[in-house]
């Protein structure tokens, strides 16, 4: 083959087969490298929320696990933040536990607030930019008694809590995440009932989803009103967004119109509605089945209530039309694809497709979660490497990605699955609470330390 033809062939092949693997890939200056955790999954002792009560009932959590001491992060936060720093993180996403801060309606616990101020100060001392989540799946017991997000009064309680957080923590926080994965929460708590309160009514799930969107809008305004202090000195006291679980939905058969339409409907419900509401001020939330309940959102002050988009990306679903299912579809895993310990397809290109689909909103993006359940620690390094390749490709194709938070710093309590899935860059021995760095963690550390994804040598 003549050299020019050979070069043309190689360039075309690389161009068609994803991001160039040949060279080291630098990330933008100031890129945030972090990990993410959630209070109930790591702190331990969160006995004032509805999850704690849920865990006491046999059958709710796999293997009868209870969050208990979890990873004892409440007591070990300082040494855990040292561990984050040791792997070259410059950021940390965590949630504050509403039930500790406001144990009864309108009663705020200054000691609990003081604790989170200490955590934030410890982040700052270690040059970890904090991102604080206000609602990550857990509700105070008294909020549960009010009906949780089924009840409109809870929207205002959440706004009051958000305002208080802005006042109490705003001098230390500039990056706020009002809610984590609202659609996952609504569907798991009210659709298939694997989260408390365990209801199984799609109509209620859609209503709760609408309330969560409304609650985000109010929390957004409360945070901007109350946090006027620029902690980072970048001229902006607060950037407020959410961590949105985004999935790729692909039709089982690319030639089947019902499969294609079912995949589109799920994409709309799961991936788009929240952004439509926060950018256009309105949205229509409907289940995919004909005649399914519909919730409509009109304005509610929602337009312009998203300063950044947080992306939690894990996997994709293959969608096969099934009129008998409440979702009008069966969701399966792509045949032959690698999967995690939880059976989730490992599909790195999906993060690129997801990021490109967000371009239309013209907002900064943070990857607020991405990780893999991998007990043997055989998948994590390649998982991180391949997802970062596709993130780098999206950046070079014009998406303003500003940071990557790996889920998670250490193993933790994985909700209804209990403790068996291992997501941590650090492995936790729950008997001794010892932390041990994984291979994946070592690789993350190398990338974060240099702000560069190494070229193909790292495949060895
Ligand atoms: C996400 C959740 C997070 C964790 C990971 C594995 O959906 O936000 O709390 O459970 O999945």
Tab-separated table of C-alpha atoms and ligand atoms in Angstrom:
chain	number	residue	atom	x	y	z
A	1	UNK	CA	0.000	0.000	0.000
A	2	UNK	CA	1.338	3.483	-0.853
A	3	UNK	CA	2.234	5.521	2.286
A	4	UNK	CA	-0.344	8.257	1.604
A	5	UNK	CA	-3.088	5.642	1.271
A	6	UNK	CA	-1.902	3.931	4.430
A	7	UNK	CA	-1.944	7.191	6.395
A	8	UNK	CA	-5.367	8.053	4.991
A	9	UNK	CA	-6.659	4.622	6.025
A	10	UNK	CA	-5.309	4.949	9.567
A	11	UNK	CA	-6.640	8.470	10.028
A	12	UNK	CA	-10.051	7.438	8.739
A	13	UNK	CA	-10.134	4.361	10.928
A	14	UNK	CA	-9.271	6.310	14.055
A	15	UNK	CA	-11.734	9.027	13.111
A	16	UNK	CA	-14.533	6.510	12.749
A	17	UNK	CA	-13.706	4.499	15.812
A	18	UNK	CA	-13.895	7.053	18.560
A	19	UNK	CA	-11.381	9.196	20.326
A	20	UNK	CA	-7.784	8.999	19.157
A	21	UNK	CA	-5.987	6.587	21.459
A	22	UNK	CA	-2.537	7.333	20.156
A	23	UNK	CA	-1.491	10.210	22.357
A	24	UNK	CA	-1.894	11.478	25.891
A	25	UNK	CA	-5.061	13.528	26.198
A	26	UNK	CA	-4.868	16.668	28.355
A	27	UNK	CA	-7.961	17.896	30.190
A	28	UNK	CA	-8.804	21.602	30.409
A	29	UNK	CA	-6.920	23.699	32.967
A	30	UNK	CA	-8.785	23.875	36.263
A	31	UNK	CA	-10.693	20.647	35.551
A	32	UNK	CA	-12.203	19.244	38.768
A	33	UNK	CA	-11.211	15.698	39.689
A	34	UNK	CA	-13.329	14.401	42.494
A	35	UNK	CA	-15.289	11.584	44.010
A	36	UNK	CA	-18.920	11.564	45.105
A	37	UNK	CA	-20.618	10.166	48.186
A	38	UNK	CA	-24.054	10.475	49.799
A	39	UNK	CA	-24.633	10.942	53.524
A	40	UNK	CA	-26.770	7.878	54.177
A	41	UNK	CA	-24.481	5.610	52.187
A	42	UNK	CA	-21.290	6.494	54.025
A	43	UNK	CA	-21.851	8.366	57.290
A	44	UNK	CA	-23.454	5.738	59.496
A	45	UNK	CA	-25.932	6.366	62.289
A	46	UNK	CA	-28.528	8.198	60.213
A	47	UNK	CA	-31.354	6.968	62.380
A	48	UNK	CA	-33.669	9.959	61.882
A	49	UNK	CA	-34.658	9.340	58.274
A	50	UNK	CA	-37.187	7.172	56.464
A	51	UNK	CA	-34.498	4.944	54.954
A	52	UNK	CA	-33.412	3.859	58.419
A	53	UNK	CA	-36.950	2.697	59.206
A	54	UNK	CA	-37.250	0.978	55.822
A	55	UNK	CA	-34.081	-1.024	56.449
A	56	UNK	CA	-35.481	-2.520	59.636
A	57	UNK	CA	-38.115	-4.471	57.691
A	58	UNK	CA	-36.937	-7.921	56.548
A	59	UNK	CA	-36.942	-8.304	52.784
A	60	UNK	CA	-36.373	-4.646	51.968
A	61	UNK	CA	-32.581	-4.800	51.680
A	62	UNK	CA	-30.602	-7.612	50.129
A	63	UNK	CA	-29.029	-10.000	52.639
A	64	UNK	CA	-30.934	-8.214	55.414
A	65	UNK	CA	-28.256	-5.500	55.489
A	66	UNK	CA	-28.824	-2.272	57.405
A	67	UNK	CA	-26.859	0.917	56.852
A	68	UNK	CA	-25.756	0.886	60.534
A	69	UNK	CA	-22.285	2.372	60.783
A	70	UNK	CA	-21.925	2.319	56.974
A	71	UNK	CA	-18.365	3.486	56.240
A	72	UNK	CA	-18.286	5.539	59.474
A	73	UNK	CA	-17.590	8.647	57.422
A	74	UNK	CA	-19.331	10.831	60.030
A	75	UNK	CA	-16.378	10.164	62.336
A	76	UNK	CA	-13.690	9.530	59.741
A	77	UNK	CA	-14.330	12.383	57.341
A	78	UNK	CA	-10.940	14.026	57.961
A	79	UNK	CA	-8.909	10.912	57.194
A	80	UNK	CA	-11.226	10.111	54.276
A	81	UNK	CA	-10.560	13.553	52.831
A	82	UNK	CA	-6.840	12.846	53.270
A	83	UNK	CA	-7.415	9.738	51.171
A	84	UNK	CA	-9.156	11.824	48.518
A	85	UNK	CA	-6.229	14.210	48.477
A	86	UNK	CA	-3.798	11.278	48.323
A	87	UNK	CA	-5.285	10.268	44.971
A	88	UNK	CA	-4.912	13.808	43.643
A	89	UNK	CA	-8.514	14.888	43.938
A	90	UNK	CA	-9.141	18.618	43.898
A	91	UNK	CA	-12.889	18.327	44.519
A	92	UNK	CA	-15.371	16.367	46.637
A	93	UNK	CA	-19.119	15.935	46.187
A	94	UNK	CA	-21.097	14.913	49.265
A	95	UNK	CA	-24.591	15.370	50.665
A	96	UNK	CA	-25.727	16.908	53.911
A	97	UNK	CA	-28.270	14.835	55.800
A	98	UNK	CA	-31.501	16.771	56.163
A	99	UNK	CA	-32.701	14.620	59.103
A	100	UNK	CA	-29.627	15.519	61.157
A	101	UNK	CA	-29.827	19.218	60.371
A	102	UNK	CA	-33.579	19.628	60.837
A	103	UNK	CA	-34.628	16.779	63.134
A	104	UNK	CA	-38.091	18.280	63.664
A	105	UNK	CA	-40.217	20.698	61.633
A	106	UNK	CA	-38.490	24.089	61.809
A	107	UNK	CA	-35.973	22.963	64.457
A	108	UNK	CA	-32.405	23.293	63.220
A	109	UNK	CA	-29.567	21.525	65.006
A	110	UNK	CA	-26.561	23.836	65.226
A	111	UNK	CA	-24.247	20.974	66.216
A	112	UNK	CA	-25.083	19.082	63.018
A	113	UNK	CA	-24.634	22.252	60.977
A	114	UNK	CA	-21.311	22.741	62.778
A	115	UNK	CA	-20.267	19.247	61.751
A	116	UNK	CA	-20.828	19.992	58.072
A	117	UNK	CA	-18.974	23.282	58.451
A	118	UNK	CA	-16.043	21.228	59.765
A	119	UNK	CA	-16.269	18.895	56.765
A	120	UNK	CA	-16.275	21.885	54.431
A	121	UNK	CA	-13.351	23.518	56.234
A	122	UNK	CA	-11.474	20.210	55.963
A	123	UNK	CA	-12.187	20.204	52.204
A	124	UNK	CA	-10.872	23.738	51.883
A	125	UNK	CA	-7.729	22.916	53.907
A	126	UNK	CA	-7.009	20.096	51.468
A	127	UNK	CA	-7.787	22.222	48.415
A	128	UNK	CA	-10.835	20.110	47.598
A	129	UNK	CA	-13.583	22.193	45.989
A	130	UNK	CA	-16.808	21.019	47.618
A	131	UNK	CA	-20.029	20.314	45.778
A	132	UNK	CA	-22.903	19.944	48.237
A	133	UNK	CA	-26.053	17.939	47.520
A	134	UNK	CA	-29.153	18.773	49.558
A	135	UNK	CA	-31.406	15.812	48.740
A	136	UNK	CA	-29.829	12.462	47.996
A	137	UNK	CA	-32.723	10.010	48.464
A	138	UNK	CA	-33.228	10.418	52.245
A	139	UNK	CA	-35.964	12.359	54.012
A	140	UNK	CA	-36.339	13.176	57.701
A	141	UNK	CA	-38.889	10.935	59.403
A	142	UNK	CA	-41.162	13.930	60.068
A	143	UNK	CA	-41.096	14.802	56.355
A	144	UNK	CA	-42.085	11.208	55.620
A	145	UNK	CA	-45.022	11.671	58.005
A	146	UNK	CA	-46.096	14.754	56.039
A	147	UNK	CA	-46.242	12.562	52.917
A	148	UNK	CA	-42.769	13.162	51.489
A	149	UNK	CA	-42.712	14.716	48.027
A	150	UNK	CA	-46.249	13.490	47.429
A	151	UNK	CA	-47.287	16.422	49.548
A	152	UNK	CA	-47.107	19.993	48.202
A	153	UNK	CA	-46.160	21.354	51.662
A	154	UNK	CA	-42.900	19.427	51.453
A	155	UNK	CA	-41.841	21.511	48.464
A	156	UNK	CA	-41.850	24.576	50.721
A	157	UNK	CA	-40.123	22.738	53.572
A	158	UNK	CA	-37.351	21.805	51.141
A	159	UNK	CA	-37.055	25.411	49.983
A	160	UNK	CA	-36.770	26.544	53.619
A	161	UNK	CA	-34.083	23.930	54.259
A	162	UNK	CA	-32.207	25.027	51.125
A	163	UNK	CA	-32.346	28.679	52.173
A	164	UNK	CA	-30.969	27.775	55.587
A	165	UNK	CA	-28.136	25.807	53.998
A	166	UNK	CA	-27.264	28.794	51.818
A	167	UNK	CA	-27.125	30.988	54.915
A	168	UNK	CA	-25.196	28.538	57.081
A	169	UNK	CA	-22.739	27.110	54.555
A	170	UNK	CA	-22.640	29.642	51.721
A	171	UNK	CA	-19.321	31.142	52.798
A	172	UNK	CA	-17.711	27.730	52.202
A	173	UNK	CA	-19.745	26.437	49.244
A	174	UNK	CA	-20.163	27.730	45.709
A	175	UNK	CA	-21.285	24.524	43.967
A	176	UNK	CA	-24.755	23.354	44.968
A	177	UNK	CA	-26.696	20.354	43.803
A	178	UNK	CA	-30.309	20.622	44.930
A	179	UNK	CA	-31.334	17.042	44.155
A	180	UNK	CA	-29.755	13.762	43.187
A	181	UNK	CA	-31.478	11.728	40.465
A	182	UNK	CA	-35.066	12.905	40.976
A	183	UNK	CA	-36.545	10.559	38.365
A	184	UNK	CA	-34.753	7.519	39.815
A	185	UNK	CA	-36.031	8.500	43.246
A	186	UNK	CA	-39.611	8.971	42.035
A	187	UNK	CA	-39.703	5.698	40.105
A	188	UNK	CA	-37.935	3.611	42.751
A	189	UNK	CA	-39.963	5.018	45.661
A	190	UNK	CA	-43.396	5.180	43.980
A	191	UNK	CA	-43.157	3.149	40.751
A	192	UNK	CA	-41.532	-0.184	41.562
A	193	UNK	CA	-41.413	0.379	45.315
A	194	UNK	CA	-37.828	-0.651	46.070
A	195	UNK	CA	-37.161	2.589	47.985
A	196	UNK	CA	-39.306	3.915	50.830
A	197	UNK	CA	-42.246	4.437	51.034
A	198	UNK	CA	-42.451	1.405	48.717
A	199	UNK	CA	-45.462	2.448	46.647
A	200	UNK	CA	-46.185	0.953	43.228
A	201	UNK	CA	-48.293	3.463	41.375
A	202	UNK	CA	-46.849	5.037	38.225
A	203	UNK	CA	-49.313	7.927	38.452
A	204	UNK	CA	-48.061	8.840	41.919
A	205	UNK	CA	-44.461	8.459	40.723
A	206	UNK	CA	-45.102	11.003	37.972
A	207	UNK	CA	-46.725	13.402	40.433
A	208	UNK	CA	-43.742	13.087	42.771
A	209	UNK	CA	-41.440	13.734	39.838
A	210	UNK	CA	-43.344	16.924	39.045
A	211	UNK	CA	-43.070	18.003	42.708
A	212	UNK	CA	-39.332	17.372	42.659
A	213	UNK	CA	-38.978	19.599	39.605
A	214	UNK	CA	-40.981	22.304	41.322
A	215	UNK	CA	-38.915	21.815	44.500
A	216	UNK	CA	-35.708	22.232	42.524
A	217	UNK	CA	-36.918	25.569	41.160
A	218	UNK	CA	-37.730	26.883	44.624
A	219	UNK	CA	-34.492	25.570	46.102
A	220	UNK	CA	-32.575	27.179	43.236
A	221	UNK	CA	-34.026	30.586	44.068
A	222	UNK	CA	-33.600	30.091	47.827
A	223	UNK	CA	-29.922	29.245	47.394
A	224	UNK	CA	-29.230	32.194	45.153
A	225	UNK	CA	-31.039	34.503	47.609
A	226	UNK	CA	-29.199	33.201	50.638
A	227	UNK	CA	-25.703	32.437	49.373
A	228	UNK	CA	-24.162	35.773	48.457
A	229	UNK	CA	-20.611	34.885	49.463
A	230	UNK	CA	-18.139	33.949	46.777
A	231	UNK	CA	-16.101	31.195	48.459
A	232	UNK	CA	-13.817	30.528	45.480
A	233	UNK	CA	-13.154	34.090	44.419
A	234	UNK	CA	-14.310	33.418	40.858
A	235	UNK	CA	-16.915	36.151	40.966
A	236	UNK	CA	-19.904	33.793	41.432
A	237	UNK	CA	-21.186	33.022	44.917
A	238	UNK	CA	-23.305	30.064	43.799
A	239	UNK	CA	-23.690	27.712	40.867
A	240	UNK	CA	-26.835	25.658	41.357
A	241	UNK	CA	-27.832	22.545	39.416
A	242	UNK	CA	-28.845	18.939	39.921
A	243	UNK	CA	-27.224	15.531	39.499
A	244	UNK	CA	-29.332	13.932	36.788
A	245	UNK	CA	-29.159	10.235	36.090
A	246	UNK	CA	-28.960	10.018	32.288
A	247	UNK	CA	-29.150	6.758	30.381
A	248	UNK	CA	-28.947	5.781	26.751
A	249	UNK	CA	-32.092	4.063	25.460
A	250	UNK	CA	-31.510	2.165	22.233
A	251	UNK	CA	-34.176	0.176	20.370
A	252	UNK	CA	-33.797	-3.585	20.424
A	253	UNK	CA	-34.330	-3.621	16.675
A	254	UNK	CA	-33.264	-0.551	14.725
A	255	UNK	CA	-35.879	-1.554	12.131
A	256	UNK	CA	-38.824	-1.838	14.497
A	257	UNK	CA	-40.921	1.327	14.709
A	258	UNK	CA	-42.528	0.249	18.036
A	259	UNK	CA	-39.079	-0.371	19.566
A	260	UNK	CA	-37.837	2.994	18.291
A	261	UNK	CA	-40.886	4.848	19.600
A	262	UNK	CA	-40.695	3.116	22.979
A	263	UNK	CA	-37.008	4.048	23.291
A	264	UNK	CA	-37.823	7.659	22.413
A	265	UNK	CA	-40.625	7.846	24.947
A	266	UNK	CA	-38.329	6.597	27.687
A	267	UNK	CA	-35.622	9.016	26.664
A	268	UNK	CA	-38.138	11.816	26.894
A	269	UNK	CA	-39.464	10.837	30.308
A	270	UNK	CA	-36.187	9.840	31.884
A	271	UNK	CA	-33.634	12.162	30.283
A	272	UNK	CA	-35.357	15.276	28.966
A	273	UNK	CA	-38.336	16.430	31.029
A	274	UNK	CA	-36.373	17.988	33.880
A	275	UNK	CA	-34.217	20.041	31.532
A	276	UNK	CA	-37.200	21.190	29.502
A	277	UNK	CA	-38.861	22.404	32.666
A	278	UNK	CA	-35.802	24.257	33.934
A	279	UNK	CA	-34.862	25.827	30.622
A	280	UNK	CA	-38.276	26.501	29.028
A	281	UNK	CA	-40.302	26.743	32.205
A	282	UNK	CA	-42.740	24.024	31.213
A	283	UNK	CA	-42.912	20.289	30.733
A	284	UNK	CA	-45.344	17.467	30.211
A	285	UNK	CA	-44.622	14.354	32.224
A	286	UNK	CA	-46.419	11.288	30.956
A	287	UNK	CA	-45.983	7.572	31.242
A	288	UNK	CA	-45.258	5.857	27.920
A	289	UNK	CA	-48.474	3.799	27.898
A	290	UNK	CA	-51.500	5.313	26.088
A	291	UNK	CA	-53.908	6.742	28.617
A	292	UNK	CA	-51.172	6.877	31.263
A	293	UNK	CA	-51.474	9.702	33.758
A	294	UNK	CA	-50.002	13.027	32.719
A	295	UNK	CA	-48.561	15.760	34.882
A	296	UNK	CA	-48.075	19.164	33.332
A	297	UNK	CA	-45.737	21.809	34.615
A	298	UNK	CA	-46.294	25.404	33.628
A	299	UNK	CA	-43.755	27.952	34.580
A	300	UNK	CA	-43.751	27.908	38.422
A	301	UNK	CA	-40.763	30.204	38.111
A	302	UNK	CA	-38.712	27.372	36.687
A	303	UNK	CA	-37.308	29.006	33.603
A	304	UNK	CA	-33.583	29.596	33.952
A	305	UNK	CA	-33.143	27.582	37.143
A	306	UNK	CA	-30.133	25.567	36.078
A	307	UNK	CA	-26.614	26.984	36.165
A	308	UNK	CA	-24.957	23.694	35.253
A	309	UNK	CA	-25.973	20.167	34.372
A	310	UNK	CA	-24.723	17.362	36.584
A	311	UNK	CA	-24.557	14.019	34.773
A	312	UNK	CA	-24.707	10.705	36.589
A	313	UNK	CA	-23.900	8.210	33.852
A	314	UNK	CA	-23.691	4.468	34.389
A	315	UNK	CA	-25.208	2.455	31.559
A	316	UNK	CA	-27.712	2.033	28.730
A	317	UNK	CA	-30.893	0.051	28.211
A	318	UNK	CA	-31.981	-1.867	25.153
A	319	UNK	CA	-35.675	-1.219	24.682
A	320	UNK	CA	-38.072	-3.817	23.315
A	321	UNK	CA	-41.697	-2.766	22.817
A	322	UNK	CA	-44.074	-4.674	25.071
A	323	UNK	CA	-47.637	-3.344	25.347
A	324	UNK	CA	-48.205	-5.406	28.487
A	325	UNK	CA	-45.551	-3.585	30.511
A	326	UNK	CA	-46.346	-0.320	32.390
A	327	UNK	CA	-43.383	1.244	30.590
A	328	UNK	CA	-44.627	-0.212	27.264
A	329	UNK	CA	-41.236	-1.861	26.971
A	330	UNK	CA	-38.905	-4.464	28.374
A	331	UNK	CA	-35.460	-3.213	29.209
A	332	UNK	CA	-32.586	-5.551	28.515
A	333	UNK	CA	-28.822	-5.548	28.311
A	334	UNK	CA	-27.123	-5.469	24.933
A	335	UNK	CA	-26.182	-9.041	24.086
A	336	UNK	CA	-22.480	-9.756	24.320
A	337	UNK	CA	-21.575	-6.488	26.065
A	338	UNK	CA	-19.489	-6.556	29.241
A	339	UNK	CA	-21.432	-5.993	32.462
A	340	UNK	CA	-20.664	-4.911	36.030
A	341	UNK	CA	-21.294	-7.021	39.138
A	342	UNK	CA	-24.806	-5.522	39.193
A	343	UNK	CA	-25.412	-6.674	35.612
A	344	UNK	CA	-25.323	-3.121	34.213
A	345	UNK	CA	-23.910	-2.916	30.705
A	346	UNK	CA	-20.528	-1.205	30.518
A	347	UNK	CA	-21.008	1.155	27.607
A	348	UNK	CA	-18.442	3.986	27.664
A	349	UNK	CA	-19.490	5.493	24.353
A	350	UNK	CA	-22.832	6.241	25.977
A	351	UNK	CA	-21.285	9.008	28.035
A	352	UNK	CA	-20.236	10.706	24.805
A	353	UNK	CA	-23.683	10.355	23.287
A	354	UNK	CA	-25.209	11.664	26.497
A	355	UNK	CA	-22.903	14.661	26.643
A	356	UNK	CA	-23.480	15.517	22.998
A	357	UNK	CA	-27.238	15.411	23.584
A	358	UNK	CA	-26.823	18.158	26.206
A	359	UNK	CA	-25.106	20.594	23.867
A	360	UNK	CA	-28.421	22.222	22.992
A	361	UNK	CA	-28.761	23.580	26.551
A	362	UNK	CA	-25.492	25.458	26.288
A	363	UNK	CA	-24.669	25.016	29.974
A	364	UNK	CA	-21.543	23.932	31.810
A	365	UNK	CA	-21.530	20.240	32.668
A	366	UNK	CA	-20.057	18.257	35.534
A	367	UNK	CA	-19.959	14.489	35.555
A	368	UNK	CA	-21.416	14.199	39.047
A	369	UNK	CA	-21.274	10.361	39.132
A	370	UNK	CA	-19.742	7.581	37.064
A	371	UNK	CA	-18.511	4.301	38.435
A	372	UNK	CA	-18.750	0.538	38.426
A	373	UNK	CA	-19.717	-2.222	40.859
A	374	UNK	CA	-16.604	-4.361	40.668
A	375	UNK	CA	-15.759	-6.584	43.636
A	376	UNK	CA	-12.685	-8.226	42.050
A	377	UNK	CA	-11.357	-4.788	40.901
A	378	UNK	CA	-10.798	-6.175	37.410
A	379	UNK	CA	-12.991	-3.731	35.492
A	380	UNK	CA	-12.491	-0.385	37.210
A	381	UNK	CA	-9.285	0.794	35.570
A	382	UNK	CA	-10.507	0.182	32.023
A	383	UNK	CA	-13.937	1.550	32.952
A	384	UNK	CA	-12.433	4.855	34.084
A	385	UNK	CA	-10.021	5.033	31.173
A	386	UNK	CA	-12.669	4.362	28.526
A	387	UNK	CA	-15.216	6.758	29.985
A	388	UNK	CA	-12.585	9.480	30.248
A	389	UNK	CA	-11.670	8.921	26.604
A	390	UNK	CA	-15.222	9.586	25.559
A	391	UNK	CA	-15.533	12.573	27.897
A	392	UNK	CA	-12.377	14.013	26.337
A	393	UNK	CA	-13.889	13.465	22.920
A	394	UNK	CA	-17.052	15.341	23.939
A	395	UNK	CA	-14.913	18.204	25.262
A	396	UNK	CA	-13.043	18.392	21.983
A	397	UNK	CA	-16.433	18.360	20.206
A	398	UNK	CA	-17.537	21.415	22.131
A	399	UNK	CA	-19.230	20.264	25.367
A	400	UNK	CA	-18.166	22.423	28.310
A	401	UNK	CA	-17.340	19.626	30.773
A	402	UNK	CA	-15.739	21.112	33.884
A	403	UNK	CA	-15.191	18.161	36.159
A	404	UNK	CA	-15.464	14.441	36.815
A	405	UNK	CA	-16.657	13.005	40.154
A	406	UNK	CA	-16.150	9.267	40.372
A	407	UNK	CA	-18.699	7.220	42.291
A	408	UNK	CA	-17.362	6.615	44.814
A	409	UNK	CA	-14.477	7.496	47.115
A	410	UNK	CA	-14.970	4.243	48.999
A	411	UNK	CA	-17.324	1.278	49.121
A	412	UNK	CA	-20.633	2.067	50.770
A	413	UNK	CA	-24.249	1.121	51.444
A	414	UNK	CA	-25.808	0.655	48.013
A	415	UNK	CA	-29.462	1.279	48.941
A	416	UNK	CA	-31.714	-1.776	48.346
A	417	UNK	CA	-28.687	-3.853	47.348
A	418	UNK	CA	-27.019	-3.410	50.749
A	419	UNK	CA	-23.270	-3.614	51.138
A	420	UNK	CA	-22.260	-6.236	48.586
A	421	UNK	CA	-21.700	-4.010	45.492
A	422	UNK	CA	-18.248	-2.455	45.577
A	423	UNK	CA	-18.072	0.948	43.915
A	424	UNK	CA	-15.137	2.444	45.823
A	425	UNK	CA	-11.786	3.666	44.580
A	426	UNK	CA	-10.913	2.527	48.089
A	427	UNK	CA	-12.077	-0.906	49.231
A	428	UNK	CA	-13.639	-0.856	52.721
A	429	UNK	CA	-13.292	-3.717	55.162
A	430	UNK	CA	-16.527	-3.238	57.115
A	431	UNK	CA	-15.182	-5.287	60.038
A	432	UNK	CA	-12.274	-2.939	60.700
A	433	UNK	CA	-13.227	0.089	58.568
A	434	UNK	CA	-9.792	-0.174	56.921
A	435	UNK	CA	-9.542	1.438	53.481
A	436	UNK	CA	-7.341	0.004	50.729
A	437	UNK	CA	-6.654	1.640	47.397
A	438	UNK	CA	-7.841	-0.348	44.354
A	439	UNK	CA	-6.087	-0.633	40.978
A	440	UNK	CA	-8.775	1.593	39.554
A	441	UNK	CA	-8.035	4.115	42.291
A	442	UNK	CA	-4.345	4.087	41.395
A	443	UNK	CA	-5.198	4.779	37.789
A	444	UNK	CA	-7.613	7.596	38.716
A	445	UNK	CA	-4.848	9.098	40.858
A	446	UNK	CA	-2.406	9.084	37.959
A	447	UNK	CA	-4.857	10.833	35.639
A	448	UNK	CA	-5.997	13.380	38.222
A	449	UNK	CA	-2.409	14.126	39.251
A	450	UNK	CA	-1.335	14.999	35.722
A	451	UNK	CA	-4.699	16.297	34.438
A	452	UNK	CA	-3.914	14.061	31.478
A	453	UNK	CA	-5.354	10.768	30.309
A	454	UNK	CA	-2.366	8.662	29.315
A	455	UNK	CA	-2.162	7.187	25.814
A	456	UNK	CA	-2.422	3.490	24.966
A	457	UNK	CA	0.402	2.384	27.280
A	458	UNK	CA	-2.068	2.497	30.120
A	459	UNK	CA	-3.881	-0.457	28.543
A	460	UNK	CA	-1.154	-2.773	29.798
B	1	LIG	C1	-26.690	6.286	41.686
B	1	LIG	C2	-26.947	6.941	43.029
B	1	LIG	C3	-25.852	6.710	44.032
B	1	LIG	C4	-25.311	5.301	43.956
B	1	LIG	C5	-24.961	4.936	42.544
B	1	LIG	C6	-24.366	3.572	42.386
B	1	LIG	O1	-27.887	6.084	41.004
B	1	LIG	O2	-27.086	8.335	42.883
B	1	LIG	O3	-26.333	7.035	45.301
B	1	LIG	O4	-26.214	4.443	44.521
B	1	LIG	O5	-26.101	5.032	41.740
